[in-house]
Tab-separated table of C-alpha atoms in Angstrom:
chain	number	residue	atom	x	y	z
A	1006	UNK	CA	-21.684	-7.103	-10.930
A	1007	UNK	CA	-22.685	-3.973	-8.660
A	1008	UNK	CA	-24.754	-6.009	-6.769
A	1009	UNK	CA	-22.062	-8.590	-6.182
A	1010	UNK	CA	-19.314	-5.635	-5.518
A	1011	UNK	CA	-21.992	-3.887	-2.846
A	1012	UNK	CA	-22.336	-6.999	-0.751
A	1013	UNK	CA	-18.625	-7.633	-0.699
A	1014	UNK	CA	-18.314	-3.650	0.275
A	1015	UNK	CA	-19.787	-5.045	3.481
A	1016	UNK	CA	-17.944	-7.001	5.696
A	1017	UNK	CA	-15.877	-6.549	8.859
A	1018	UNK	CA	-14.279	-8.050	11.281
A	1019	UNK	CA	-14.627	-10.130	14.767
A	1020	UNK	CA	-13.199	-8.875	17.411
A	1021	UNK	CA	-15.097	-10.085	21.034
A	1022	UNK	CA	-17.093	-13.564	20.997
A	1023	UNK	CA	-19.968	-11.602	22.583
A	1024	UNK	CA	-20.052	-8.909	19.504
A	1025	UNK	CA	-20.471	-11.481	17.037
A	1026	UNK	CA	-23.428	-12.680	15.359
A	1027	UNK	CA	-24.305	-16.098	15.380
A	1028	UNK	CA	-22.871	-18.248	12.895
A	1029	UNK	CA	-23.053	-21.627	12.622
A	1030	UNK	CA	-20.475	-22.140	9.762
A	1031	UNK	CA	-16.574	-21.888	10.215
A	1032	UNK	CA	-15.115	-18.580	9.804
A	1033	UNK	CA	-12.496	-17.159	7.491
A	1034	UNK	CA	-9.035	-16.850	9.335
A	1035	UNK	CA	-7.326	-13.163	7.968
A	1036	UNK	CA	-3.812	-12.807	10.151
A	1037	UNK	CA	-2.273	-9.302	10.514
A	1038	UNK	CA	1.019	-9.827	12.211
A	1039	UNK	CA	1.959	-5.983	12.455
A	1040	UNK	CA	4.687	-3.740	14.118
A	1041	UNK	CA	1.826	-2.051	16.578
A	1042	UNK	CA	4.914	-0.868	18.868
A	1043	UNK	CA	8.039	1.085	16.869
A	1044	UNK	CA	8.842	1.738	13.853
A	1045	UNK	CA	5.381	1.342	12.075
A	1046	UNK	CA	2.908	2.874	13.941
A	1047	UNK	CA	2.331	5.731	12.343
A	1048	UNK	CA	0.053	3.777	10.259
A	1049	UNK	CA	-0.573	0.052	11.146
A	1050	UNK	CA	-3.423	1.210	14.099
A	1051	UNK	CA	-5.639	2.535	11.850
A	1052	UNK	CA	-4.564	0.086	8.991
A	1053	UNK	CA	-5.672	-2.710	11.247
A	1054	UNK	CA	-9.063	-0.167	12.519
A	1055	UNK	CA	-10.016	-0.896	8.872
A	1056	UNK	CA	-9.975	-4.179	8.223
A	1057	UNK	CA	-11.487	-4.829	11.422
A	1058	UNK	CA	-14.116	-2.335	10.443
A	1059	UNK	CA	-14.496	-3.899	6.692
A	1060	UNK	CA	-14.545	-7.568	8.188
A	1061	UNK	CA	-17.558	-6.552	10.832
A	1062	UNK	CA	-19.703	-4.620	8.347
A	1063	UNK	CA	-19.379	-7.830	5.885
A	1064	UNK	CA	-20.104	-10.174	8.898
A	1065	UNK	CA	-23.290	-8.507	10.232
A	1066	UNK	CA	-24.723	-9.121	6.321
A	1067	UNK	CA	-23.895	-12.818	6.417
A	1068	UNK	CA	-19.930	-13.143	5.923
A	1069	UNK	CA	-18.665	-14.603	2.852
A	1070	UNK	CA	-20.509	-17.045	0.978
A	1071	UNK	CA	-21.921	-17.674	5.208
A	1072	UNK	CA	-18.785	-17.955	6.400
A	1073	UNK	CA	-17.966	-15.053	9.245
A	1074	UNK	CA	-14.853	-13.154	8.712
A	1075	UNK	CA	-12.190	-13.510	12.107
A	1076	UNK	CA	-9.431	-11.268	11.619
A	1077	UNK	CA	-6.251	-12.154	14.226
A	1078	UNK	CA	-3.699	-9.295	15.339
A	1079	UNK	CA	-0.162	-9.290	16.952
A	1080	UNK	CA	2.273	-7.039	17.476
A	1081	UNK	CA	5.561	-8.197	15.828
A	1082	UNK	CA	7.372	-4.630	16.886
A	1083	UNK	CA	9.095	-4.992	13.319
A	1084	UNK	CA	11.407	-7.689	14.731
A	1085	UNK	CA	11.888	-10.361	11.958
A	1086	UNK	CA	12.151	-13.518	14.571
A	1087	UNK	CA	8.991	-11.743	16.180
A	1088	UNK	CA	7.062	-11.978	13.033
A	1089	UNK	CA	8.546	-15.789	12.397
A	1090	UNK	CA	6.925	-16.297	15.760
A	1091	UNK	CA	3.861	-14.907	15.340
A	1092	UNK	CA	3.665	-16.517	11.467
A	1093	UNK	CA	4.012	-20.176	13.087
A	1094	UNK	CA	1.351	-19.063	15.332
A	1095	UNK	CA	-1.327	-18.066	13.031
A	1096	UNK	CA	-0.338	-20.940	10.492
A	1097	UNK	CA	-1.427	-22.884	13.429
A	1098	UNK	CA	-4.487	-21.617	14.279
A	1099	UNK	CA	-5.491	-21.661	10.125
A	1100	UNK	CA	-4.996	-18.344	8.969
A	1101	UNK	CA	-6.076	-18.240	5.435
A	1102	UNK	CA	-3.605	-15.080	4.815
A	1103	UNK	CA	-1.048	-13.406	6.280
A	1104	UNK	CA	0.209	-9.566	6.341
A	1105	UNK	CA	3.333	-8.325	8.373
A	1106	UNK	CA	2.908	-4.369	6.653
A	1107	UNK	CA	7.098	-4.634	7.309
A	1108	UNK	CA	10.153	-4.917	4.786
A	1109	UNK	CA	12.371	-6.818	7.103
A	1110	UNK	CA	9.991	-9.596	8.773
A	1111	UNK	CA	8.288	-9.794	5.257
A	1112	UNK	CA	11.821	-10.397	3.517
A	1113	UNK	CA	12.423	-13.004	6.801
A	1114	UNK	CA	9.389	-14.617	6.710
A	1115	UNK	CA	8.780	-14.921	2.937
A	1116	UNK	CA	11.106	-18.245	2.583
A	1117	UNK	CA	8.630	-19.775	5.134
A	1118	UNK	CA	4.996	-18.911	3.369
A	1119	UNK	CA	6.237	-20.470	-0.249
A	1120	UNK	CA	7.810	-23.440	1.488
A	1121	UNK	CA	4.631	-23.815	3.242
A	1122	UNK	CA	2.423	-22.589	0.706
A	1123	UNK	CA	0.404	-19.952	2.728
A	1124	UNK	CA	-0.479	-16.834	1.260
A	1125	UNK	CA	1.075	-13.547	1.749
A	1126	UNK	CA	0.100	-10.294	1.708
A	1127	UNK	CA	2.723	-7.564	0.562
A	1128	UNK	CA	1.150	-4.639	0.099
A	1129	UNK	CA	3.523	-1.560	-0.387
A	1130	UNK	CA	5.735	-3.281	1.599
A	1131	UNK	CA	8.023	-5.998	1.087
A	1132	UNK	CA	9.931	-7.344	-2.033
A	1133	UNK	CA	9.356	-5.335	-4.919
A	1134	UNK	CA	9.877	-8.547	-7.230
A	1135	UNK	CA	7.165	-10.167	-5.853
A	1136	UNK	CA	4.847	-9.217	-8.276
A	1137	UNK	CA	6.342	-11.864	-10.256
A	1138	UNK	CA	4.076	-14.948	-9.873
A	1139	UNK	CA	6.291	-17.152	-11.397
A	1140	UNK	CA	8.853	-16.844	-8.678
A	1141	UNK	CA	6.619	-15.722	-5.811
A	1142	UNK	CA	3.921	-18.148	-5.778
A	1143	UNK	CA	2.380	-17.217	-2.669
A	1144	UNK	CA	3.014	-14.206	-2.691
A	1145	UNK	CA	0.312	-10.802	-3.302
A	1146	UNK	CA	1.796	-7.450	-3.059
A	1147	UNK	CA	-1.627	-6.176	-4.645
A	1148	UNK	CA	-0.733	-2.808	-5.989
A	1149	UNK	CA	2.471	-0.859	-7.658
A	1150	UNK	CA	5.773	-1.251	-6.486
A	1151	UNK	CA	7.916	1.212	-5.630
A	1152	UNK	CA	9.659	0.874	-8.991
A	1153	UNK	CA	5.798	1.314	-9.998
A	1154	UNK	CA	4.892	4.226	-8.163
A	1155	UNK	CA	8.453	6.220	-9.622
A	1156	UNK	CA	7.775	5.280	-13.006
A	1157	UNK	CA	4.336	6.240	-12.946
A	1158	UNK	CA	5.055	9.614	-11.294
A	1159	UNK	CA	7.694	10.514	-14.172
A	1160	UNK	CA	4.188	9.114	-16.568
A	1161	UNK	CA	2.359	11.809	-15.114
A	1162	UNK	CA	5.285	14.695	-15.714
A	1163	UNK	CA	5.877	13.600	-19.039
A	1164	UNK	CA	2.280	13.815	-19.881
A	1165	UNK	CA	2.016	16.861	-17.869
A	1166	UNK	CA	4.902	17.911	-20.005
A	1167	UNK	CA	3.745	17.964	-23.563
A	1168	UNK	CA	4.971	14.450	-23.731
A	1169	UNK	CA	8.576	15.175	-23.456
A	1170	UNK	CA	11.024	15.455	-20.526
A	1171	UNK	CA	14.047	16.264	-22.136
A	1172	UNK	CA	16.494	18.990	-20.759
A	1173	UNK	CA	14.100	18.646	-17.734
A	1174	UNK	CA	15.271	18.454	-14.214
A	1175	UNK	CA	14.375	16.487	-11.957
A	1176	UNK	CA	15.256	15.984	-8.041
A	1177	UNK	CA	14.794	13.081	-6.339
A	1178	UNK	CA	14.773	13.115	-2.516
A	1179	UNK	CA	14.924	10.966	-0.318
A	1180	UNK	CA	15.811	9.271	3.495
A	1181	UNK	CA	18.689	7.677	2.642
A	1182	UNK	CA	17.485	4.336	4.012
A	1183	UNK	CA	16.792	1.437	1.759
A	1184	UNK	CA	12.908	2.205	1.476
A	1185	UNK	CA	13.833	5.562	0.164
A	1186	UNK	CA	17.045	4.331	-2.144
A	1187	UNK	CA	14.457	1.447	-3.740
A	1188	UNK	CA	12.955	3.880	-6.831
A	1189	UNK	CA	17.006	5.200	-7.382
A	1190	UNK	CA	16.884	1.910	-10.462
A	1191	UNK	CA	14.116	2.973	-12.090
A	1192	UNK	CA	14.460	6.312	-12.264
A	1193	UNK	CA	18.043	5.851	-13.632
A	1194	UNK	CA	17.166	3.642	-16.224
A	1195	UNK	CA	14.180	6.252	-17.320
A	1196	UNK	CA	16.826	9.338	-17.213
A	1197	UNK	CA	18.437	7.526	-19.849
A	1198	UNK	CA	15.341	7.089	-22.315
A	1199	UNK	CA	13.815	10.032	-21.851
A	1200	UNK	CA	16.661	12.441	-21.208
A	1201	UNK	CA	16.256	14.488	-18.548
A	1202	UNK	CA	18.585	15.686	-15.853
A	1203	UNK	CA	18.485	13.546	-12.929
A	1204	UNK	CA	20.333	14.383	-9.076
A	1205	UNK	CA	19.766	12.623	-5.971
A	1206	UNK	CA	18.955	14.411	-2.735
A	1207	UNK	CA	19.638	12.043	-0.031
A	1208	UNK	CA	18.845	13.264	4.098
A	1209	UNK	CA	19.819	11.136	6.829
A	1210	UNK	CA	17.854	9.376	9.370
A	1211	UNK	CA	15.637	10.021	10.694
A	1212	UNK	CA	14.956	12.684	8.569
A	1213	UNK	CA	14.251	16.061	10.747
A	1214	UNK	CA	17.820	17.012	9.297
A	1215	UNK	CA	16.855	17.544	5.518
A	1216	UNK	CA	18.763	21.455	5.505
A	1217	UNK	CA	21.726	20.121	3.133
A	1218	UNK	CA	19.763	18.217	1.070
A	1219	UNK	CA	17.241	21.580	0.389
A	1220	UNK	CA	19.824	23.955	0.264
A	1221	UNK	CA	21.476	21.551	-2.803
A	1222	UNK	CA	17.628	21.231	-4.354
A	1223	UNK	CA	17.496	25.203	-4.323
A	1224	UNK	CA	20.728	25.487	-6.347
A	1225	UNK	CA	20.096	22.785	-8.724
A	1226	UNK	CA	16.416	24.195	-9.798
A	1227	UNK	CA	14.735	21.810	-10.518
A	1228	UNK	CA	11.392	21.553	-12.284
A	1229	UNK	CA	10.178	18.303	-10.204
A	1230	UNK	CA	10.873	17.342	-7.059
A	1231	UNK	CA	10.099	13.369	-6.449
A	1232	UNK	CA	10.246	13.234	-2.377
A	1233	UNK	CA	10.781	9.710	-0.727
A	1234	UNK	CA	9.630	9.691	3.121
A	1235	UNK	CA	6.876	9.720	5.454
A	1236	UNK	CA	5.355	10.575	8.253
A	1237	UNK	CA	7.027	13.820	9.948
A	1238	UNK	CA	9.523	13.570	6.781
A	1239	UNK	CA	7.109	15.260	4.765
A	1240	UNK	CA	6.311	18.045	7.509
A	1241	UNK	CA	10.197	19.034	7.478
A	1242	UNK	CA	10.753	18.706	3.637
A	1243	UNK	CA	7.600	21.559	3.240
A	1244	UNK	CA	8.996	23.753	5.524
A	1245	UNK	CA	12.337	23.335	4.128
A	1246	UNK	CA	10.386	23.918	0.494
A	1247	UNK	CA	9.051	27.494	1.711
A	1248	UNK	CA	11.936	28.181	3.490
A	1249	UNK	CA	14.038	27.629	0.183
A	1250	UNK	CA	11.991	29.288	-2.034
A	1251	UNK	CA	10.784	26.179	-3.648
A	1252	UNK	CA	6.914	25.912	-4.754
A	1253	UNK	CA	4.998	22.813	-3.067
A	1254	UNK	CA	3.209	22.250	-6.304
A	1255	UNK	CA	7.153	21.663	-8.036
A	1256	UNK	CA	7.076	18.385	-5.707
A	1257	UNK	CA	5.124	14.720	-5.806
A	1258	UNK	CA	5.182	12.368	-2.920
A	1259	UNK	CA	4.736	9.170	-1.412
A	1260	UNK	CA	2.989	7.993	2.020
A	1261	UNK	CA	1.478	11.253	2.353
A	1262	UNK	CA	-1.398	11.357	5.135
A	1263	UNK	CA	-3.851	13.903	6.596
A	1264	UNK	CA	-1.768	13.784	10.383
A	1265	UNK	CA	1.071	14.651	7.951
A	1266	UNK	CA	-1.223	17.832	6.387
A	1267	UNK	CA	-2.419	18.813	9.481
A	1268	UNK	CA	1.287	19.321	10.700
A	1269	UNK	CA	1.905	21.279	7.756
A	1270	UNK	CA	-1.251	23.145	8.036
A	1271	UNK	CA	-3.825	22.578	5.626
A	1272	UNK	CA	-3.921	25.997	4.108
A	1273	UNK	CA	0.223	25.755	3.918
A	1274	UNK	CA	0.119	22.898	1.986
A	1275	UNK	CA	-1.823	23.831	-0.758
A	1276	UNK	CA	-0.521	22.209	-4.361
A	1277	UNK	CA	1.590	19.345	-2.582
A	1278	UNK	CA	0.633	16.228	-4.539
A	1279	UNK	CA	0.836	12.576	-3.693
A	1280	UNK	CA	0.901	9.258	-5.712
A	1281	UNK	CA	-2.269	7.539	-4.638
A	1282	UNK	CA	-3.340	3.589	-4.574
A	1283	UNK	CA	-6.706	4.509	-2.901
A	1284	UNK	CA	-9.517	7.089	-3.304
A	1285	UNK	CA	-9.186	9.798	-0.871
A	1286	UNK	CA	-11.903	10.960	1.856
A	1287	UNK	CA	-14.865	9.832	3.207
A	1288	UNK	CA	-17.613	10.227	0.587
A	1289	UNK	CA	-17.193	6.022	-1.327
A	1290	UNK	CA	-19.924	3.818	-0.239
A	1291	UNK	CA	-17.880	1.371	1.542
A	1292	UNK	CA	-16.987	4.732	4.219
A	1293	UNK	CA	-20.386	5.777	3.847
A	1294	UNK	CA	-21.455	2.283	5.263
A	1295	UNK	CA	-19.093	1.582	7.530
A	1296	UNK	CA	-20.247	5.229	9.416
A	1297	UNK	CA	-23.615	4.654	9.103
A	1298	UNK	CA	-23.333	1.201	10.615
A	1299	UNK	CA	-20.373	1.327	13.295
A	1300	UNK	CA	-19.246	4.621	14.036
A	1301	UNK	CA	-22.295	5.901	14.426
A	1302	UNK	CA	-23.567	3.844	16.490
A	1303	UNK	CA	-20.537	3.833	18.765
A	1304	UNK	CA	-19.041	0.354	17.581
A	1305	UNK	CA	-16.320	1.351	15.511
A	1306	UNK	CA	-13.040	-0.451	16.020
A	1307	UNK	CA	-10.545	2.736	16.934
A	1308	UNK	CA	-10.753	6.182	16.702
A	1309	UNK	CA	-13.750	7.777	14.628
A	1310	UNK	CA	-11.020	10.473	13.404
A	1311	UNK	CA	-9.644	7.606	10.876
A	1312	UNK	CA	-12.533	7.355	8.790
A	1313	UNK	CA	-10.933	8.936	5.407
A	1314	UNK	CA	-7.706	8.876	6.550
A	1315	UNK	CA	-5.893	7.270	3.647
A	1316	UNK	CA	-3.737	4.924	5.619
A	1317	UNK	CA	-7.045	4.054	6.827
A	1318	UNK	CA	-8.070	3.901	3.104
A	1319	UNK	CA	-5.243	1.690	2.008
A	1320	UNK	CA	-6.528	-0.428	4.682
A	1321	UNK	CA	-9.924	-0.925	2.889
A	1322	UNK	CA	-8.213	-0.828	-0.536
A	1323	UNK	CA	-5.667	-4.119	0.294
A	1324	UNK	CA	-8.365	-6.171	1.865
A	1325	UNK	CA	-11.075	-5.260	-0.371
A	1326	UNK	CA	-9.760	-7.775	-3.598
A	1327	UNK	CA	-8.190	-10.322	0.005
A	1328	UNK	CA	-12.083	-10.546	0.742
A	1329	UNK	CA	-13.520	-10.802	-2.799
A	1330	UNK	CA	-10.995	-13.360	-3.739
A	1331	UNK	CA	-11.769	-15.362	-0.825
A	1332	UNK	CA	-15.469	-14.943	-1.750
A	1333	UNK	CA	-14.474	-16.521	-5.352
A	1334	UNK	CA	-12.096	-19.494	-4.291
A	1335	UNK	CA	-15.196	-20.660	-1.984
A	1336	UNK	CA	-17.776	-20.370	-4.807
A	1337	UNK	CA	-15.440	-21.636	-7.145
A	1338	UNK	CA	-14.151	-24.791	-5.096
A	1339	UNK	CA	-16.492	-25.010	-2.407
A	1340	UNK	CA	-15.613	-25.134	1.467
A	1341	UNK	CA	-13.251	-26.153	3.053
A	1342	UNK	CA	-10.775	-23.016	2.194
A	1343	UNK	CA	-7.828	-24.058	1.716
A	1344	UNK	CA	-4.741	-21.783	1.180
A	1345	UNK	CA	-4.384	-23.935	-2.409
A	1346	UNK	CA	-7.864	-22.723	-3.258
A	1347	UNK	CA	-7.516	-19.222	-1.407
A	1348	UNK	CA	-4.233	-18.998	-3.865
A	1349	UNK	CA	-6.556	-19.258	-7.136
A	1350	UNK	CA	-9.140	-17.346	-5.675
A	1351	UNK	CA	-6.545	-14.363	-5.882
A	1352	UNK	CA	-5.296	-14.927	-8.949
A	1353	UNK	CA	-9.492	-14.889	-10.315
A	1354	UNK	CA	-9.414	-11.280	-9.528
A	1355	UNK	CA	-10.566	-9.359	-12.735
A	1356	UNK	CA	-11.006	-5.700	-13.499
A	1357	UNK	CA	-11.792	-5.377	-9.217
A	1358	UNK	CA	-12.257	-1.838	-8.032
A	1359	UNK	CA	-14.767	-2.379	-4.827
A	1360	UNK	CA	-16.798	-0.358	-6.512
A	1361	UNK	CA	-14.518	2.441	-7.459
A	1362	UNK	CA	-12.304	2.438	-3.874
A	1363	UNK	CA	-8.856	1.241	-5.975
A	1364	UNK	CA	-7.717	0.969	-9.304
A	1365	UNK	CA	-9.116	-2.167	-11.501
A	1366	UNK	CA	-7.057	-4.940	-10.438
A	1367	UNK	CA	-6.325	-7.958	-12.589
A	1368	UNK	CA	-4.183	-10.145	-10.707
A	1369	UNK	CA	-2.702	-13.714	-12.852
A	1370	UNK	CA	-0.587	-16.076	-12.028
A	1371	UNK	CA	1.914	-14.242	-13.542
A	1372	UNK	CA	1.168	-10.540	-12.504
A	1373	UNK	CA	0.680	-10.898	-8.175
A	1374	UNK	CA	0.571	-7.088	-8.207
A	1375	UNK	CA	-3.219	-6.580	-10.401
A	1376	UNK	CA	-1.713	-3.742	-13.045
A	1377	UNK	CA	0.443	-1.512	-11.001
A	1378	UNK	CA	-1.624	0.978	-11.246
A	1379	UNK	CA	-1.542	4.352	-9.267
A	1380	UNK	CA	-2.762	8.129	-9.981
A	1381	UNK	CA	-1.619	11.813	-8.805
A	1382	UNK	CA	-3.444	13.594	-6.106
A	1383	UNK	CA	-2.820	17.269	-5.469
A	1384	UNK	CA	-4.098	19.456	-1.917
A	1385	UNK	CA	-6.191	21.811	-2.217
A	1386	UNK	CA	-6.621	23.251	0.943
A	1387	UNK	CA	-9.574	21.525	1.506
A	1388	UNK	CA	-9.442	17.892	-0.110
A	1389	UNK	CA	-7.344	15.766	-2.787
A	1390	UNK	CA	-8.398	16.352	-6.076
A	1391	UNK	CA	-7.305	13.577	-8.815
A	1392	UNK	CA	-5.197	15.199	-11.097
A	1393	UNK	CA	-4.873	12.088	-13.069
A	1394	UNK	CA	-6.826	9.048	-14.093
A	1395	UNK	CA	-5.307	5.510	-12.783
A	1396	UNK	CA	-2.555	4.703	-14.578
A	1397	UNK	CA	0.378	2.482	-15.236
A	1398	UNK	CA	3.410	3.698	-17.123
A	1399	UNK	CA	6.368	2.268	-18.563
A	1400	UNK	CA	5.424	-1.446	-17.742
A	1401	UNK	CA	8.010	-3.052	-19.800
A	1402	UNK	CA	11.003	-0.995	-17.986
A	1403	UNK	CA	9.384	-1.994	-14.113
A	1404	UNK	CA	8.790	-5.766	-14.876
A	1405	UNK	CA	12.225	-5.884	-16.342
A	1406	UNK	CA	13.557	-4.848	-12.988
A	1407	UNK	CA	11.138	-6.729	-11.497
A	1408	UNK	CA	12.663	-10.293	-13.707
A	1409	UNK	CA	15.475	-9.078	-12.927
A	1410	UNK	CA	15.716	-9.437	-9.295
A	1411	UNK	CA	13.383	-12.157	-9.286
A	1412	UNK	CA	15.940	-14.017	-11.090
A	1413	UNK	CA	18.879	-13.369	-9.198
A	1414	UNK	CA	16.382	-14.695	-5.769
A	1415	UNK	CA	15.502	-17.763	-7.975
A	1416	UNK	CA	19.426	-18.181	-8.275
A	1417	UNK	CA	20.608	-17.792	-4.569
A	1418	UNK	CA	18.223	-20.873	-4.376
A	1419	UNK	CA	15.756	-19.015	-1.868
């Protein structure tokens, strides 16, 4: 199994004809159709840097099962007709897969892929029902929802807690957009199972205005502080923590990065914690390699200061179960790939970690999302530190929202 996991933890992708080695077989279309322009960029470069990076590293040890990895990007500058564009495009020119890393031009595009039958990637983007195989055929968000990630967080406290969370309080806040009002369900339907009090902090776009919001978090007091945002959201929220008296340790967080610590200053934000899909840092094997074998030798695809990043990470974590899956539909049904076969070469997926990069994934043709699983990681001036082992918590709660929703798109006859 190690073996098999350490030659997949090699791959990467083809960018120039002339940097390619020679293959003789057909290669293995992987489309990233990606907002590279506006809204999204605070991640998608170095996103795309890394499964470039993963795709070259596997292609200069043979490919997949000899078949070279070519990874296509546009820039769909999070327009949904854009990304309809650029979808017809790649599902032209054979893409096995397809990623837009957006909420709107996934939503707009998703119709499309199942009519088609193409498979999408929805990583921590996207639908959150889509874990739902039964609905969402084509469809492989590959990790926890957002439901997923709030329930799990409240896991954590509640452990963290002696097991209970009554007469607790708990403040959830968040950019009062619809990717920070998506967890508000959830965390509703747990205040009223595990009784604790629950207030909602919402801040306006874009989110440099958060001074109401704190000033109601410091009078409310509460003992946890779930905070919704990203990028320069999280810089303002910390200074708006210390400015209000509030502890960083009191408060867990999403989309968390180390441009985002730097801002803050990594000293300053000692004890913030995150809710993680991906190991943190540079020191896994897969980094280790792709150092060794691109950066080092001045081939990387982007910026060296990446590397350990963990949008960079996530990167690496999403297309590290897209490659092994593709490595399994081809030695399970033989080439041609075919999106069909590339389907049930996803849903194979069993216990996959890459080797310890992401929590075991299981994905069925059922469960699209692998287990939901995510952990806490906490700042320590220096480096995350895991203050939890991977976990996912009250399943039976998030895939009843999930069937929920799921049903009502099955309904409207989408």
């Amino acid at each position: 199994m190690f073996k098999r996991l350490k030659l997949l933890l090699s791959a990467a992708p083809l960018l120039l004809a002339s940097q390619q080695p020679a293959f003789a077989a057909e290669p293995i279309k992987i489309a990233l159709c990606y907002d590279l322009t506006k809204i999204y960029t605070f991640i998608t470069p170095q996103y795309a840097q890394a499964v470039r990076d993963y795709a070259e590293v596997l292609n200069a040890e043979g490919g997949i099962e000899g078949h070279p990895i070519e990874i296509i990007v546009q820039d769909h500058g999070n327009e949904p007709q854009r990304g309809i564009e650029c979808y017809e495009k790649v599902k032209q020119q054979g893409a096995m897969t397809v990623d837009f890393f957006s909420t709107p031009v996934s939503r707009a595009v998703l119709p499309r892929a199942m009519k088609d039958g193409m498979v999408m990637i929805q990583a921590l983007t996207g639908r959150g029902d889509a874990v739902d195989g039964d609905v969402f055929k084509w469809v492989f968000p590959l990790g926890p929802t957002y439901w997923g990630q709030a329930a799990n967080i409240v896991g954590f406290y509640k452990k963290q807690s002696g097991g209970s969370l009554k007469g607790k309080k708990i403040a959830f806040l968040y950019i009062d957009y619809p990717f920070g009002q998506e967890p508000i369900p959830v965390l509703q339907e747990l205040q009223k199972t595990e009784g604790f009090d629950l207030q909602m902090f919402p801040y306006p776009l874009p989110g440099n205005d958060q001074s109401a919001a704190w000033s109601q978090i410091r009078r409310f007091q509460p003992d946890l502080i779930i905070h919704w945002g990203f990028s320069s959201m999280h810089v303002v929220a910390s200074k708006e923590a210390k400015r209000n008296g509030v502890p960083l340790d009191k408060m867990i967080t999403v989309w968390l990065n180390e441009a985002d610590l730097a801002n803050i200053g990594a000293d300053a934000a000692k004890g913030l914690r995150k809710s993680s899909v991906v190991v943190s840092g540079t020191a896994h094997p897969l980094m280790q390699q792709i150092t060794k074998e691109l950066y080092d030798k001045g081939k990387g695809n982007g910026d060296r200061k990446f590397l350990g990043d963990t949008y960079y990470n996530i990167g690496l974590a999403v297309y590290a179960p897209v490659f092994e899956a593709a490595r399994l539909a081809i030695k399970a049904n033989k080439w041609p790939l075919t999106p069909e076969k590339m389907r049930k070469g996803m849903e194979s997926l069993k216990n996959f970690d890459a080797n310890g990069l992401v929590p075991p994934l299981t994905v069925t043709a059922k469960d699209h999302g692998g287990g939901g699983k995510s952990r806490i990681d906490q700042w320590d001036g220096a480096k995350w530190v895991p203050q939890s082992d991977w976990a996912a918590d009250y399943s039976d709660l998030v895939w009843a929202t999930v069937k929920k929703h799921s049903a009502e798109f099955s309904k409207a006859g989408q």
